[in-house]
Tab-separated table of C-alpha atoms and ligand atoms in Angstrom:
chain	number	residue	atom	x	y	z
M	27	MET	CA	158.717	125.555	104.678
M	28	PRO	CA	158.604	126.536	100.972
M	29	ASP	CA	162.526	127.015	100.874
M	30	ASP	CA	163.167	123.362	101.904
M	31	PRO	CA	164.122	120.920	99.236
M	32	LEU	CA	161.191	118.653	97.996
M	33	LEU	CA	163.646	115.609	98.632
M	34	ASP	CA	166.534	115.939	101.047
M	35	ILE	CA	168.890	112.975	101.300
M	36	ARG	CA	171.357	113.639	103.942
M	37	ASN	CA	174.342	111.408	104.586
M	38	VAL	CA	172.635	108.183	103.966
M	39	ARG	CA	174.495	105.031	104.409
M	40	LYS	CA	172.964	101.424	103.908
M	41	VAL	CA	175.020	98.469	105.213
M	42	TYR	CA	173.793	94.958	104.814
M	43	GLY	CA	174.841	92.596	107.298
M	44	GLY	CA	176.583	94.100	110.368
M	45	PRO	CA	180.080	95.652	110.917
M	46	ASP	CA	181.866	93.533	108.396
M	47	GLY	CA	178.768	93.807	106.024
M	48	LEU	CA	178.506	95.043	102.516
M	49	VAL	CA	178.302	98.980	102.118
M	50	ALA	CA	175.343	99.215	99.359
M	51	LEU	CA	175.276	102.924	99.648
M	52	ASN	CA	178.056	105.105	101.432
M	53	ASP	CA	177.331	108.380	102.808
M	54	PHE	CA	175.046	109.692	100.053
M	55	SER	CA	173.560	113.179	99.905
M	56	LEU	CA	171.299	114.570	97.167
M	57	GLN	CA	168.622	117.409	97.066
M	58	ILE	CA	165.871	117.979	94.657
M	59	PRO	CA	164.443	121.506	94.865
M	60	ARG	CA	160.666	122.204	95.377
M	61	ASP	CA	160.025	124.861	92.811
M	62	GLU	CA	161.907	123.392	89.903
M	63	PRO	CA	160.933	119.860	88.906
M	64	GLN	CA	164.122	117.748	87.713
M	65	ILE	CA	164.900	114.515	86.296
M	66	VAL	CA	167.990	113.198	88.323
M	67	THR	CA	169.628	110.206	86.771
M	68	ILE	CA	171.282	107.701	89.008
M	69	ALA	CA	173.690	105.796	86.977
M	70	GLY	CA	176.277	102.966	87.730
M	71	GLU	CA	177.031	99.471	86.962
M	72	SER	CA	175.228	96.395	88.187
M	73	GLY	CA	175.621	96.330	91.993
M	74	SER	CA	176.665	99.892	92.408
M	75	GLY	CA	173.771	100.639	94.855
M	76	LYS	CA	171.115	102.252	92.481
M	77	SER	CA	168.189	100.209	93.643
M	78	THR	CA	169.251	100.402	97.210
M	79	LEU	CA	168.780	104.276	96.934
M	80	ALA	CA	165.527	103.905	95.005
M	81	ASN	CA	164.189	101.592	97.777
M	82	LEU	CA	165.397	103.828	100.516
M	83	VAL	CA	163.631	106.837	98.988
M	84	LEU	CA	160.374	104.743	98.548
M	85	GLY	CA	160.575	103.821	102.177
M	86	PHE	CA	160.887	100.044	101.168
M	87	THR	CA	164.069	99.911	103.372
M	88	LYS	CA	165.478	102.124	106.317
M	89	PRO	CA	168.957	103.779	106.141
M	90	THR	CA	171.634	102.324	108.548
M	91	SER	CA	172.419	105.927	109.314
M	92	GLY	CA	171.544	109.463	107.890
M	93	GLN	CA	168.163	110.562	107.011
M	94	ILE	CA	165.899	111.114	104.043
M	95	VAL	CA	163.389	113.883	104.490
M	96	PHE	CA	160.745	114.432	101.849
M	97	ASP	CA	158.281	117.535	102.109
M	98	GLY	CA	159.165	117.704	105.718
M	99	MET	CA	158.544	113.880	106.487
M	100	ASP	CA	161.155	111.620	107.696
M	101	VAL	CA	160.906	108.861	105.490
M	102	GLY	CA	162.715	106.269	107.681
M	103	ARG	CA	160.268	106.821	110.474
M	104	LEU	CA	156.771	106.776	108.845
M	105	SER	CA	153.941	104.810	110.289
M	106	SER	CA	152.230	102.554	107.968
M	107	ARG	CA	149.338	105.142	107.809
M	108	GLU	CA	151.830	107.851	107.133
M	109	MET	CA	153.545	105.626	104.504
M	110	ALA	CA	150.245	105.280	102.640
M	111	GLN	CA	150.123	109.064	102.486
M	112	TYR	CA	153.692	109.217	101.499
M	113	HIS	CA	153.057	106.967	98.456
M	114	ARG	CA	150.491	109.498	97.138
M	115	LYS	CA	153.412	111.776	96.726
M	116	VAL	CA	156.280	109.446	95.685
M	117	GLN	CA	155.298	106.748	93.337
M	118	ALA	CA	157.431	103.857	91.963
M	119	VAL	CA	157.784	102.627	88.271
M	120	PHE	CA	159.939	99.460	87.893
M	121	GLN	CA	161.520	97.057	85.412
M	122	ASP	CA	159.200	94.230	84.329
M	123	PRO	CA	155.981	96.029	85.204
M	124	PHE	CA	153.380	93.229	84.552
M	125	GLY	CA	155.439	90.787	86.176
M	126	SER	CA	153.521	91.177	89.415
M	127	TYR	CA	149.951	91.247	87.728
M	128	ASN	CA	147.702	88.580	86.986
M	129	PRO	CA	147.770	87.860	83.090
M	130	PHE	CA	144.253	87.500	83.029
M	131	TYR	CA	143.567	90.939	84.080
M	132	ARG	CA	142.832	93.641	81.630
M	133	VAL	CA	144.716	97.059	81.657
M	134	SER	CA	141.600	98.659	83.171
M	135	HIS	CA	142.075	96.481	86.236
M	136	VAL	CA	145.512	97.673	86.806
M	137	PHE	CA	144.038	101.282	86.951
M	138	ASP	CA	140.925	100.227	88.987
M	139	MET	CA	143.271	99.020	91.652
M	140	VAL	CA	145.130	102.162	91.979
M	141	ILE	CA	141.978	104.185	91.841
M	142	LYS	CA	140.588	102.143	94.677
M	143	ASN	CA	143.574	102.051	96.715
M	144	PHE	CA	144.152	105.853	96.639
M	145	LYS	CA	140.398	106.614	96.630
M	146	LEU	CA	140.893	108.780	93.509
M	147	ALA	CA	137.372	108.729	92.386
M	148	ASP	CA	134.056	108.775	93.631
M	149	THR	CA	132.072	107.585	90.517
M	150	LYS	CA	132.777	105.114	87.666
M	151	ALA	CA	132.543	107.943	85.305
M	152	GLN	CA	135.113	109.988	87.020
M	153	ALA	CA	137.391	106.890	87.333
M	154	ARG	CA	136.993	106.179	83.466
M	155	GLU	CA	137.998	109.953	82.788
M	156	MET	CA	140.871	109.662	85.106
M	157	MET	CA	142.145	106.597	83.301
M	158	GLU	CA	141.780	108.255	80.014
M	159	GLU	CA	143.589	111.453	81.061
M	160	GLY	CA	146.490	109.206	82.382
M	161	LEU	CA	146.684	107.390	79.261
M	162	ASN	CA	146.601	110.397	77.179
M	163	ALA	CA	149.539	111.988	79.189
M	164	VAL	CA	151.664	109.196	78.134
M	165	GLY	CA	150.602	109.170	74.478
M	166	LEU	CA	148.096	106.372	74.503
M	167	LYS	CA	144.606	106.158	73.483
M	168	GLY	CA	142.450	105.023	76.567
M	169	SER	CA	139.461	103.096	74.605
M	170	ASP	CA	141.923	101.013	72.817
M	171	VAL	CA	144.276	100.099	75.475
M	172	LEU	CA	142.172	99.647	78.571
M	173	ARG	CA	140.386	96.556	77.208
M	174	LYS	CA	143.719	94.664	76.446
M	175	TYR	CA	145.378	91.950	78.349
M	176	PRO	CA	149.219	92.352	79.190
M	177	HIS	CA	150.407	89.955	76.442
M	178	GLN	CA	148.691	91.961	73.881
M	179	LEU	CA	150.752	94.844	74.537
M	180	SER	CA	154.287	95.903	73.388
M	181	GLY	CA	157.226	96.391	76.082
M	182	GLY	CA	156.833	100.146	75.147
M	183	GLN	CA	153.025	100.241	75.718
M	184	ARG	CA	153.543	98.315	79.075
M	185	GLN	CA	156.212	100.922	80.343
M	186	ARG	CA	153.990	103.838	79.349
M	187	ILE	CA	151.048	102.173	81.268
M	188	MET	CA	152.905	101.867	84.261
M	189	MET	CA	153.952	105.468	83.871
M	190	ALA	CA	150.261	106.455	83.426
M	191	ARG	CA	149.344	104.519	86.618
M	192	ALA	CA	152.039	106.441	88.644
M	193	TYR	CA	150.802	109.835	87.175
M	194	MET	CA	147.259	109.217	88.000
M	195	VAL	CA	148.086	109.461	91.675
M	196	LYS	CA	149.455	113.040	90.834
M	197	PRO	CA	152.729	112.439	92.798
M	198	LYS	CA	155.436	115.020	93.296
M	199	LEU	CA	158.158	112.476	92.572
M	200	ILE	CA	158.388	109.293	90.667
M	201	VAL	CA	161.210	106.838	91.363
M	202	ALA	CA	161.714	105.011	88.168
M	203	ASP	CA	164.264	102.208	88.575
M	204	GLU	CA	165.517	100.909	85.167
M	205	PRO	CA	162.252	101.592	83.579
M	206	VAL	CA	163.422	101.188	80.135
M	207	SER	CA	165.958	98.386	80.332
M	208	MET	CA	163.500	95.844	78.689
M	209	VAL	CA	162.513	97.759	75.716
M	210	ASP	CA	164.623	98.563	72.570
M	211	ALA	CA	166.441	101.687	71.951
M	212	SER	CA	163.797	103.492	69.980
M	213	LEU	CA	161.145	102.866	72.481
M	214	ARG	CA	163.481	103.994	75.163
M	215	ALA	CA	163.690	107.320	73.649
M	216	SER	CA	160.012	107.550	73.589
M	217	ILE	CA	159.436	106.768	77.367
M	218	LEU	CA	161.970	109.247	78.253
M	219	ASP	CA	160.044	111.803	76.213
M	220	VAL	CA	157.003	110.951	78.324
M	221	MET	CA	159.019	111.542	81.477
M	222	MET	CA	160.249	114.864	80.192
M	223	LYS	CA	156.655	115.767	79.331
M	224	LEU	CA	155.540	114.909	82.611
M	225	ARG	CA	158.215	116.927	84.194
M	226	ASP	CA	157.407	119.983	82.220
M	227	GLU	CA	153.621	119.793	82.030
M	228	GLY	CA	152.861	117.875	85.252
M	229	GLY	CA	155.565	119.533	87.564
M	230	ILE	CA	156.669	115.925	88.518
M	231	SER	CA	160.356	115.304	89.625
M	232	PHE	CA	161.980	111.801	88.732
M	233	LEU	CA	164.769	109.808	90.194
M	234	TYR	CA	165.787	107.842	87.013
M	235	VAL	CA	168.019	104.866	87.681
M	236	THR	CA	169.688	103.441	84.808
M	237	HIS	CA	172.866	101.563	83.804
M	238	ASP	CA	172.683	103.072	80.339
M	239	LEU	CA	174.476	106.176	79.851
M	240	SER	CA	173.029	106.883	76.299
M	241	THR	CA	169.507	107.373	77.666
M	242	ALA	CA	170.911	109.626	80.692
M	243	TYR	CA	172.418	111.929	78.000
M	244	GLN	CA	169.053	112.409	76.357
M	245	ILE	CA	167.411	113.696	79.536
M	246	GLY	CA	169.618	116.278	80.692
M	247	ASP	CA	169.287	117.938	84.212
M	248	LYS	CA	171.491	116.302	86.988
M	249	ILE	CA	173.493	112.953	86.734
M	250	VAL	CA	174.878	111.058	89.660
M	251	LEU	CA	177.469	108.298	89.037
M	252	PHE	CA	177.861	105.525	91.469
M	253	TYR	CA	180.958	103.293	91.840
M	254	GLN	CA	180.573	100.494	94.154
M	255	GLY	CA	178.155	102.238	96.517
M	256	THR	CA	180.189	105.523	96.478
M	257	LEU	CA	179.284	108.758	94.681
M	258	ALA	CA	182.070	109.171	91.996
M	259	GLU	CA	181.024	112.150	90.170
M	260	GLU	CA	177.815	114.325	89.830
M	261	GLY	CA	176.751	117.511	87.874
M	262	ASN	CA	174.739	118.626	84.993
M	263	VAL	CA	174.711	115.688	82.574
M	264	THR	CA	176.276	117.780	79.833
M	265	ASP	CA	179.188	118.990	81.839
M	266	VAL	CA	179.822	115.297	83.225
M	267	ILE	CA	179.631	113.635	79.869
M	268	THR	CA	181.650	116.200	77.887
M	269	ASN	CA	184.282	116.726	80.762
M	270	PRO	CA	184.412	113.876	83.141
M	271	LYS	CA	186.767	114.253	85.898
M	272	HIS	CA	186.704	111.153	88.064
M	273	PRO	CA	189.029	108.592	86.372
M	274	TYR	CA	186.304	105.962	86.577
M	275	VAL	CA	183.940	108.134	84.700
M	276	GLN	CA	186.600	109.067	82.139
M	277	LEU	CA	187.117	105.390	81.597
M	278	LEU	CA	183.486	105.038	81.034
M	279	ILE	CA	183.047	108.082	78.719
M	280	ASP	CA	186.035	106.916	76.726
M	281	SER	CA	184.392	103.771	75.896
M	282	VAL	CA	181.441	105.713	74.533
M	283	PRO	CA	181.510	105.572	70.711
M	284	GLN	CA	179.935	108.914	70.278
M	285	ALA	CA	180.584	111.802	72.640
M	286	ASP	CA	179.637	114.798	70.520
M	287	PRO	CA	177.043	116.657	72.609
M	288	THR	CA	174.986	117.720	69.705
M	289	ARG	CA	174.202	114.163	68.667
M	290	ARG	CA	172.648	111.293	70.469
M	291	TRP	CA	174.917	108.454	71.341
M	292	GLN	CA	174.740	105.490	68.948
M	293	GLY	CA	174.024	102.116	70.196
M	294	GLU	CA	174.063	100.872	73.706
M	295	ILE	CA	176.599	101.757	76.394
M	296	GLU	CA	176.361	99.212	78.989
M	297	LEU	CA	178.628	99.866	82.106
M	298	PRO	CA	181.082	96.881	82.916
M	299	ALA	CA	180.026	94.588	85.456
M	300	GLU	CA	182.371	94.187	88.229
M	301	GLU	CA	181.792	93.161	91.767
M	302	GLU	CA	184.705	93.828	94.203
M	303	LEU	CA	184.924	93.448	98.062
M	304	ARG	CA	183.601	96.657	99.746
M	305	THR	CA	182.959	95.852	103.457
M	306	ALA	CA	182.033	98.325	105.940
M	307	ARG	CA	185.610	98.296	107.178
M	308	ALA	CA	187.052	99.147	103.793
M	309	THR	CA	188.634	102.825	103.606
M	310	GLY	CA	189.636	104.987	100.871
M	311	CYS	CA	188.489	105.114	97.192
M	312	ARG	CA	186.919	102.026	95.894
M	313	PHE	CA	188.417	102.679	92.361
M	314	VAL	CA	192.105	102.381	93.574
M	315	PRO	CA	192.654	98.819	92.181
M	316	ARG	CA	191.769	99.923	88.578
M	317	CYS	CA	192.995	103.759	88.581
M	318	PRO	CA	195.783	104.920	86.612
M	319	HIS	CA	196.277	107.880	89.011
M	320	ALA	CA	196.011	105.846	92.345
M	321	ALA	CA	198.517	107.174	94.946
M	322	GLU	CA	198.936	106.337	98.693
M	323	VAL	CA	196.665	108.951	99.889
M	324	CYS	CA	193.673	107.684	97.962
M	325	LYS	CA	193.772	104.538	100.303
M	326	ALA	CA	193.462	106.573	103.501
M	327	ALA	CA	190.079	107.929	103.248
M	328	LEU	CA	187.362	108.203	100.742
M	329	PRO	CA	188.020	111.531	98.790
M	330	PRO	CA	185.407	114.147	99.722
M	331	LEU	CA	183.551	115.842	96.580
M	332	HIS	CA	185.738	118.406	95.081
M	333	PRO	CA	184.386	121.114	92.725
M	334	VAL	CA	185.699	120.468	89.231
M	335	GLY	CA	184.633	123.453	87.223
M	336	ALA	CA	180.936	124.186	86.315
M	337	PRO	CA	178.512	124.879	89.041
M	338	GLY	CA	177.495	121.685	90.823
M	339	HIS	CA	180.000	119.611	88.970
M	340	ARG	CA	182.067	117.468	91.588
M	341	ALA	CA	184.159	114.331	91.839
M	342	SER	CA	185.258	112.342	94.614
M	343	CYS	CA	188.946	112.143	93.616
M	344	THR	CA	192.180	113.357	95.315
M	345	LEU	CA	193.388	114.829	91.908
M	346	TYR	CA	191.118	117.843	92.662
M	347	GLY	CA	191.635	118.465	96.246
M	348	PRO	CA	194.612	119.624	98.585
M	349	GLU	CA	194.889	116.269	100.257
M	350	ARG	CA	197.018	114.865	97.585
M	351	ALA	CA	199.455	117.837	97.106
M	352	ALA	CA	199.712	117.883	101.051
M	353	ALA	CA	200.834	114.106	100.841
M	354	GLU	CA	203.299	114.556	98.090
F	576	LIG	P1	172.200	98.004	91.539
F	576	LIG	O1	170.628	98.394	91.671
F	576	LIG	O2	172.963	99.229	91.267
F	576	LIG	O3	172.491	96.866	90.540
F	576	LIG	P2	171.721	97.314	94.194
F	576	LIG	O4	171.544	98.563	95.142
F	576	LIG	O5	170.707	96.370	93.887
F	576	LIG	O6	172.716	97.616	93.182
F	576	LIG	O7	172.951	96.452	95.163
F	576	LIG	C1	173.934	97.090	95.675
F	576	LIG	C2	174.647	95.928	96.377
F	576	LIG	O8	173.915	95.630	97.673
F	576	LIG	C3	174.971	94.650	95.783
F	576	LIG	O9	176.316	94.151	95.979
F	576	LIG	C4	174.004	93.628	96.283
F	576	LIG	O10	174.250	92.349	96.251
F	576	LIG	C5	173.679	94.200	97.791
F	576	LIG	N1	172.270	94.024	98.218
F	576	LIG	C6	171.120	94.715	97.728
F	576	LIG	N2	170.090	94.288	98.326
F	576	LIG	C7	170.448	93.417	99.398
F	576	LIG	C8	169.860	92.721	100.464
F	576	LIG	N3	168.646	92.854	100.683
F	576	LIG	N4	170.689	92.046	101.271
F	576	LIG	C9	171.987	91.812	101.134
F	576	LIG	N5	172.765	92.600	100.077
F	576	LIG	C10	171.879	93.386	99.333
F	577	LIG	MG1	169.127	97.630	90.315
């Protein structure tokens, strides 16, 4: 149905290890519309559940409860044959792209494999044309790059090649899990430009996973901030960054050196790493131990997402809902 979202994540929960297990992702919902390609940034500190979400959307792991529907397909229930078709529509770009490739293979081999795998071309000439088009789309020159070996490429070139590889399949969605974390700041900016170009010219949506808020700001569109497997705050990235509402997000943004919306942030903003207990039996807001506004009511149940101003801007915090006033 054309009115359906392209991606519809419905109350997805992922628990590792039984009833006392670890809640990697807690009751998460997200929609990406079909008619309007978007880059949705998933941000949060290490261990907050970002890769769990990416792996769920890619079908690499199944939800404990809830459902992920893509283009009418229930991603948690695909046969292996359907999964192969699914991966024509949803591609992955990971960190350390050449980690899994043989160092003796040239770049062209990486592309040959994807062309064979997805039967993208009938002839050698067609395959060659497709490779060059893919590389051009990410700002690389085909003839130069295709003959090279991984060690002859910069980190930025490797990332672009992986983006080109995903793009060649002509997917509707690319899940990019920390695709820029191993390259330096100026190269990060350029791969993000590539993503925006593929969004605008290729009509491709992205789930862009990052622990680096400065790059999130560059992209615009929507941002979702995780804290320990729970959604703390979501909204348009400009609204969230300039007017954060969740006390955790406020803490993060306060530690950002340059919060002027007209300027890019300087330097790197790494979220603090912290692992706290979060078993499946835990109730209430996960941020209570660190929160300056914590009250008894915050421990009773995880606060729902309350609207906090601009359209779509919502925070999971009792400060913005009736439950706190009712308890006081
Ligand atoms: P992030 O990508 O934000 O760093 P992850 O989604 O990788 O976070 O991990 C979220 C939590 O789930 C972490 O505490 C991690 O240790 C745990 N986790 C991830 N994958 C597994 C797994 N396969 N088995 C058990 N625990 C896991
Ligand atoms: Mg991760």
